[in-house]
Amino acid sequence: MSWQPQRRRAGVAQGESAVTFSAAKDATQSTVEDPVIEKETRSQEDVDLPWQVVVHNDPVNLMTYVTMVFQRVFGYPREKAEKHMLEVHHQGRSILWSGMRERAELYVQQLHGYLLLATLEKVG
Amino acid sequence: MEICRREDKLEISELDPFLAELLRQIPASTNPEGTPAAEKRLFSPPADRSKTEQCSEWKLYVEPELRRLFRTATETVAADLEQLNGNEKPFANRTLRIPTQHADAWLNALNQARLVIAAKYNFTDGELCDHYRSPIGSRRDLSLFQLNFYGFLQEFILREIGGCPEKTSD
């Protein structure tokens, strides 16, 4: 597949909230400086949350194929992938993932690469 | 027809002319041209059609990439099927060997073909579930058989590649 979801590195990413404390550099000082609290900001991604990846039923796609795709794209264990596949089969749709828009878009692209009927929906 | 896995290859042997012809038709069957319903199914929108901006961006940036992906898969399958060309041996002695690293391309091309055929003939759910329909009395019956045969091949490939490497769950 051409599209692989980009794993975000662990830790605080640009634009995410962060609260840090800086201690006094000069240990000889008898007093400790007041902690500096950085301004807490709300990232655009937080504002955008949540988006969901929805897969819709298609009677042509094989159940085993759909299960394999869910395992590959989302890294779900077989049981979880089968649960979602059966939800698609019986209820017509299943929400496979929800979270940040950028990643949800990548998942939808991957699912279309496997020829599944997938859409991106904003919750609410 | 016999189908099995030998080391790093999937082998389809003892091919009769009819099934060999169905195999040879896989690349052509993936072509949705002339069937708007098939084109629409292969390149379905990523969101409700009312989200026009999202859908037009998808058409502009993602759809060409999907077309390239599907074409590459079909070309891989077409190249493997070259083994069936030529008349030096009768079909009964022919063996089609598919390298296991081509399994994904085969799954993709077979799925394209099945979706295009299903869209072309607008098969009902009942027809799609009727795996024992016989005999073949019309072009529609033949296409349904073709769709089921490709599904059988997909099932075999899925079984033989044995699941998939699992990524860490989110």
PDB file of C-alpha atoms in Angstrom, chain B:
ATOM      1  CA  MET B   1      -8.139 -27.609 -11.526  1.00  0.00           C
ATOM      2  CA  GLU B   2      -5.868 -27.987  -8.545  1.00  0.00           C
ATOM      3  CA  ILE B   3      -4.725 -25.195  -6.346  1.00  0.00           C
ATOM      4  CA  CYS B   4      -2.069 -25.337  -3.665  1.00  0.00           C
ATOM      5  CA  ARG B   5       0.883 -23.572  -2.147  1.00  0.00           C
ATOM      6  CA  ARG B   6       4.425 -24.727  -2.818  1.00  0.00           C
ATOM      7  CA  GLU B   7       7.015 -22.832  -0.803  1.00  0.00           C
ATOM      8  CA  ASP B   8       6.904 -19.220  -1.970  1.00  0.00           C
ATOM      9  CA  LYS B   9       4.448 -19.768  -4.801  1.00  0.00           C
ATOM     10  CA  LEU B  10       0.733 -20.351  -5.158  1.00  0.00           C
ATOM     11  CA  GLU B  11       0.115 -22.923  -7.870  1.00  0.00           C
ATOM     12  CA  ILE B  12      -2.974 -23.399  -9.979  1.00  0.00           C
ATOM     13  CA  SER B  13      -2.597 -26.526 -12.069  1.00  0.00           C
ATOM     14  CA  GLU B  14      -4.654 -28.916 -14.216  1.00  0.00           C
ATOM     15  CA  LEU B  15      -6.340 -25.924 -15.787  1.00  0.00           C
ATOM     16  CA  ASP B  16      -9.177 -26.568 -18.200  1.00  0.00           C
ATOM     17  CA  PRO B  17      -9.682 -24.081 -21.054  1.00  0.00           C
ATOM     18  CA  PHE B  18     -12.790 -22.554 -19.490  1.00  0.00           C
ATOM     19  CA  LEU B  19     -11.202 -21.661 -16.139  1.00  0.00           C
ATOM     20  CA  ALA B  20      -7.989 -20.616 -17.871  1.00  0.00           C
ATOM     21  CA  GLU B  21     -10.017 -18.175 -19.931  1.00  0.00           C
ATOM     22  CA  LEU B  22     -11.689 -16.796 -16.807  1.00  0.00           C
ATOM     23  CA  LEU B  23      -8.249 -16.276 -15.298  1.00  0.00           C
ATOM     24  CA  ARG B  24      -7.072 -14.525 -18.434  1.00  0.00           C
ATOM     25  CA  GLN B  25     -10.073 -12.203 -18.217  1.00  0.00           C
ATOM     26  CA  ILE B  26      -9.126 -10.838 -14.797  1.00  0.00           C
ATOM     27  CA  PRO B  27      -7.238  -7.757 -16.088  1.00  0.00           C
ATOM     28  CA  ALA B  28      -9.946  -6.834 -18.597  1.00  0.00           C
ATOM     29  CA  SER B  29     -12.635  -7.368 -15.964  1.00  0.00           C
ATOM     30  CA  THR B  30     -11.089  -4.714 -13.709  1.00  0.00           C
ATOM     31  CA  ASN B  31     -11.814  -2.004 -16.276  1.00  0.00           C
ATOM     32  CA  PRO B  32     -14.849   0.049 -15.207  1.00  0.00           C
ATOM     33  CA  GLU B  33     -14.948   2.112 -18.408  1.00  0.00           C
ATOM     34  CA  GLY B  34     -18.363   2.274 -19.983  1.00  0.00           C
ATOM     35  CA  THR B  35     -20.087   1.347 -16.748  1.00  0.00           C
ATOM     36  CA  PRO B  36     -20.687   4.441 -14.619  1.00  0.00           C
ATOM     37  CA  ALA B  37     -21.910   2.317 -11.697  1.00  0.00           C
ATOM     38  CA  ALA B  38     -18.606   0.426 -11.660  1.00  0.00           C
ATOM     39  CA  GLU B  39     -16.553   3.622 -11.878  1.00  0.00           C
ATOM     40  CA  LYS B  40     -18.637   5.056  -9.059  1.00  0.00           C
ATOM     41  CA  ARG B  41     -18.067   1.976  -6.909  1.00  0.00           C
ATOM     42  CA  LEU B  42     -14.294   1.776  -7.441  1.00  0.00           C
ATOM     43  CA  PHE B  43     -13.886   5.482  -6.775  1.00  0.00           C
ATOM     44  CA  SER B  44     -16.495   6.107  -4.130  1.00  0.00           C
ATOM     45  CA  PRO B  45     -16.509   9.444  -2.267  1.00  0.00           C
ATOM     46  CA  PRO B  46     -14.735   9.688   1.100  1.00  0.00           C
ATOM     47  CA  ALA B  47     -17.639  11.514   2.713  1.00  0.00           C
ATOM     48  CA  ASP B  48     -21.255  12.416   2.242  1.00  0.00           C
ATOM     49  CA  ARG B  49     -21.623  13.999  -1.194  1.00  0.00           C
ATOM     50  CA  SER B  50     -22.856  17.188   0.439  1.00  0.00           C
ATOM     51  CA  LYS B  51     -19.267  17.749   1.623  1.00  0.00           C
ATOM     52  CA  THR B  52     -18.344  19.110  -1.772  1.00  0.00           C
ATOM     53  CA  GLU B  53     -14.989  20.610  -0.817  1.00  0.00           C
ATOM     54  CA  GLN B  54     -13.804  17.400   0.790  1.00  0.00           C
ATOM     55  CA  CYS B  55     -14.997  15.331  -2.172  1.00  0.00           C
ATOM     56  CA  SER B  56     -13.408  17.606  -4.778  1.00  0.00           C
ATOM     57  CA  GLU B  57     -10.070  17.610  -2.942  1.00  0.00           C
ATOM     58  CA  TRP B  58     -10.245  13.823  -2.813  1.00  0.00           C
ATOM     59  CA  LYS B  59     -10.902  13.661  -6.546  1.00  0.00           C
ATOM     60  CA  LEU B  60      -7.968  15.938  -7.211  1.00  0.00           C
ATOM     61  CA  TYR B  61      -5.332  14.471  -4.891  1.00  0.00           C
ATOM     62  CA  VAL B  62      -6.311  10.961  -3.799  1.00  0.00           C
ATOM     63  CA  GLU B  63      -8.165   9.479  -6.738  1.00  0.00           C
ATOM     64  CA  PRO B  64      -5.162   9.623  -9.118  1.00  0.00           C
ATOM     65  CA  GLU B  65      -3.157   7.744  -6.503  1.00  0.00           C
ATOM     66  CA  LEU B  66      -5.893   5.111  -6.200  1.00  0.00           C
ATOM     67  CA  ARG B  67      -5.985   4.716  -9.981  1.00  0.00           C
ATOM     68  CA  ARG B  68      -2.227   4.217 -10.004  1.00  0.00           C
ATOM     69  CA  LEU B  69      -2.454   1.635  -7.207  1.00  0.00           C
ATOM     70  CA  PHE B  70      -5.216  -0.330  -8.944  1.00  0.00           C
ATOM     71  CA  ARG B  71      -3.413  -0.192 -12.291  1.00  0.00           C
ATOM     72  CA  THR B  72      -0.176  -1.466 -10.743  1.00  0.00           C
ATOM     73  CA  ALA B  73      -2.010  -4.410  -9.163  1.00  0.00           C
ATOM     74  CA  THR B  74      -3.692  -5.259 -12.461  1.00  0.00           C
ATOM     75  CA  GLU B  75      -0.397  -5.059 -14.351  1.00  0.00           C
ATOM     76  CA  THR B  76       1.231  -7.440 -11.871  1.00  0.00           C
ATOM     77  CA  VAL B  77      -1.572  -9.942 -12.369  1.00  0.00           C
ATOM     78  CA  ALA B  78      -1.457  -9.533 -16.154  1.00  0.00           C
ATOM     79  CA  ALA B  79       2.279 -10.254 -16.112  1.00  0.00           C
ATOM     80  CA  ASP B  80       1.736 -13.433 -14.045  1.00  0.00           C
ATOM     81  CA  LEU B  81      -0.983 -14.535 -16.452  1.00  0.00           C
ATOM     82  CA  GLU B  82       1.484 -14.425 -19.353  1.00  0.00           C
ATOM     83  CA  GLN B  83       2.303 -17.985 -18.301  1.00  0.00           C
ATOM     84  CA  LEU B  84      -1.025 -19.048 -19.800  1.00  0.00           C
ATOM     85  CA  ASN B  85      -0.216 -17.650 -23.225  1.00  0.00           C
ATOM     86  CA  GLY B  86       1.195 -19.741 -26.016  1.00  0.00           C
ATOM     87  CA  ASN B  87      -0.034 -23.000 -27.476  1.00  0.00           C
ATOM     88  CA  GLU B  88       2.886 -25.303 -26.943  1.00  0.00           C
ATOM     89  CA  LYS B  89       1.125 -27.262 -24.178  1.00  0.00           C
ATOM     90  CA  PRO B  90      -2.482 -28.253 -23.695  1.00  0.00           C
ATOM     91  CA  PHE B  91      -4.202 -26.407 -20.837  1.00  0.00           C
ATOM     92  CA  ALA B  92      -4.470 -29.593 -18.812  1.00  0.00           C
ATOM     93  CA  ASN B  93      -0.720 -29.578 -18.381  1.00  0.00           C
ATOM     94  CA  ARG B  94      -0.401 -25.920 -17.580  1.00  0.00           C
ATOM     95  CA  THR B  95       0.448 -24.577 -14.169  1.00  0.00           C
ATOM     96  CA  LEU B  96       0.083 -20.981 -13.166  1.00  0.00           C
ATOM     97  CA  ARG B  97       2.606 -20.033 -10.509  1.00  0.00           C
ATOM     98  CA  ILE B  98       1.932 -16.888  -8.508  1.00  0.00           C
ATOM     99  CA  PRO B  99       4.777 -15.630  -6.313  1.00  0.00           C
ATOM    100  CA  THR B 100       3.468 -15.069  -2.780  1.00  0.00           C
ATOM    101  CA  GLN B 101       4.831 -11.511  -2.883  1.00  0.00           C
ATOM    102  CA  HIS B 102       2.249 -10.870  -5.614  1.00  0.00           C
ATOM    103  CA  ALA B 103      -0.590 -12.024  -3.351  1.00  0.00           C
ATOM    104  CA  ASP B 104      -1.670  -8.484  -2.445  1.00  0.00           C
ATOM    105  CA  ALA B 105      -1.785  -7.460  -6.098  1.00  0.00           C
ATOM    106  CA  TRP B 106      -3.922 -10.515  -6.871  1.00  0.00           C
ATOM    107  CA  LEU B 107      -6.298  -9.816  -3.985  1.00  0.00           C
ATOM    108  CA  ASN B 108      -6.664  -6.236  -5.164  1.00  0.00           C
ATOM    109  CA  ALA B 109      -7.165  -7.048  -8.845  1.00  0.00           C
ATOM    110  CA  LEU B 110      -9.624  -9.843  -8.059  1.00  0.00           C
ATOM    111  CA  ASN B 111     -11.576  -7.471  -5.846  1.00  0.00           C
ATOM    112  CA  GLN B 112     -11.609  -4.801  -8.553  1.00  0.00           C
ATOM    113  CA  ALA B 113     -12.880  -7.371 -11.044  1.00  0.00           C
ATOM    114  CA  ARG B 114     -15.587  -8.650  -8.690  1.00  0.00           C
ATOM    115  CA  LEU B 115     -16.814  -5.133  -7.904  1.00  0.00           C
ATOM    116  CA  VAL B 116     -16.884  -4.138 -11.575  1.00  0.00           C
ATOM    117  CA  ILE B 117     -18.748  -7.307 -12.598  1.00  0.00           C
ATOM    118  CA  ALA B 118     -21.242  -6.899  -9.743  1.00  0.00           C
ATOM    119  CA  ALA B 119     -21.846  -3.247 -10.660  1.00  0.00           C
ATOM    120  CA  LYS B 120     -22.183  -4.080 -14.350  1.00  0.00           C
ATOM    121  CA  TYR B 121     -24.883  -6.696 -13.758  1.00  0.00           C
ATOM    122  CA  ASN B 122     -26.363  -5.147 -10.638  1.00  0.00           C
ATOM    123  CA  PHE B 123     -26.594  -8.539  -8.921  1.00  0.00           C
ATOM    124  CA  THR B 124     -29.006  -8.819  -6.036  1.00  0.00           C
ATOM    125  CA  ASP B 125     -27.932  -9.923  -2.566  1.00  0.00           C
ATOM    126  CA  GLY B 126     -29.757 -13.195  -3.220  1.00  0.00           C
ATOM    127  CA  GLU B 127     -27.786 -13.871  -6.380  1.00  0.00           C
ATOM    128  CA  LEU B 128     -24.496 -13.018  -4.664  1.00  0.00           C
ATOM    129  CA  CYS B 129     -25.231 -15.536  -1.900  1.00  0.00           C
ATOM    130  CA  ASP B 130     -26.292 -18.284  -4.314  1.00  0.00           C
ATOM    131  CA  HIS B 131     -22.962 -20.059  -4.731  1.00  0.00           C
ATOM    132  CA  TYR B 132     -24.496 -23.225  -6.143  1.00  0.00           C
ATOM    133  CA  ARG B 133     -26.449 -21.688  -8.989  1.00  0.00           C
ATOM    134  CA  SER B 134     -26.401 -23.860 -12.068  1.00  0.00           C
ATOM    135  CA  PRO B 135     -26.390 -24.434 -14.920  1.00  0.00           C
ATOM    136  CA  ILE B 136     -24.908 -21.430 -16.727  1.00  0.00           C
ATOM    137  CA  GLY B 137     -27.649 -20.458 -19.122  1.00  0.00           C
ATOM    138  CA  SER B 138     -27.011 -16.819 -19.836  1.00  0.00           C
ATOM    139  CA  ARG B 139     -24.311 -14.141 -19.909  1.00  0.00           C
ATOM    140  CA  ARG B 140     -25.564 -13.026 -16.517  1.00  0.00           C
ATOM    141  CA  ASP B 141     -25.144 -16.544 -15.073  1.00  0.00           C
ATOM    142  CA  LEU B 142     -21.664 -16.731 -16.542  1.00  0.00           C
ATOM    143  CA  SER B 143     -20.707 -13.393 -14.984  1.00  0.00           C
ATOM    144  CA  LEU B 144     -22.039 -14.536 -11.614  1.00  0.00           C
ATOM    145  CA  PHE B 145     -19.959 -17.712 -11.915  1.00  0.00           C
ATOM    146  CA  GLN B 146     -16.934 -15.597 -12.840  1.00  0.00           C
ATOM    147  CA  LEU B 147     -17.508 -13.389  -9.780  1.00  0.00           C
ATOM    148  CA  ASN B 148     -17.758 -16.439  -7.512  1.00  0.00           C
ATOM    149  CA  PHE B 149     -14.685 -18.050  -9.078  1.00  0.00           C
ATOM    150  CA  TYR B 150     -12.673 -14.914  -8.388  1.00  0.00           C
ATOM    151  CA  GLY B 151     -14.032 -14.954  -4.840  1.00  0.00           C
ATOM    152  CA  PHE B 152     -12.863 -18.550  -4.451  1.00  0.00           C
ATOM    153  CA  LEU B 153      -9.373 -17.504  -5.564  1.00  0.00           C
ATOM    154  CA  GLN B 154      -9.403 -14.636  -3.088  1.00  0.00           C
ATOM    155  CA  GLU B 155     -10.372 -17.017  -0.269  1.00  0.00           C
ATOM    156  CA  PHE B 156      -7.566 -19.366  -1.223  1.00  0.00           C
ATOM    157  CA  ILE B 157      -4.983 -16.581  -1.333  1.00  0.00           C
ATOM    158  CA  LEU B 158      -6.172 -15.189   2.001  1.00  0.00           C
ATOM    159  CA  ARG B 159      -5.923 -18.618   3.590  1.00  0.00           C
ATOM    160  CA  GLU B 160      -2.490 -19.292   2.186  1.00  0.00           C
ATOM    161  CA  ILE B 161      -0.912 -15.974   3.111  1.00  0.00           C
ATOM    162  CA  GLY B 162      -2.107 -16.733   6.634  1.00  0.00           C
ATOM    163  CA  GLY B 163      -3.540 -13.575   8.150  1.00  0.00           C
ATOM    164  CA  CYS B 164      -1.307 -10.554   8.274  1.00  0.00           C
ATOM    165  CA  PRO B 165       1.362  -8.884  10.375  1.00  0.00           C
ATOM    166  CA  GLU B 166      -0.418  -7.136  13.184  1.00  0.00           C
ATOM    167  CA  LYS B 167       0.372  -3.562  14.082  1.00  0.00           C
ATOM    168  CA  THR B 168       0.032  -2.182  17.558  1.00  0.00           C
ATOM    169  CA  SER B 169      -3.536  -1.382  18.341  1.00  0.00           C
ATOM    170  CA  ASP B 170      -4.314   2.273  19.100  1.00  0.00           C
TER     171      ASP B 170
END
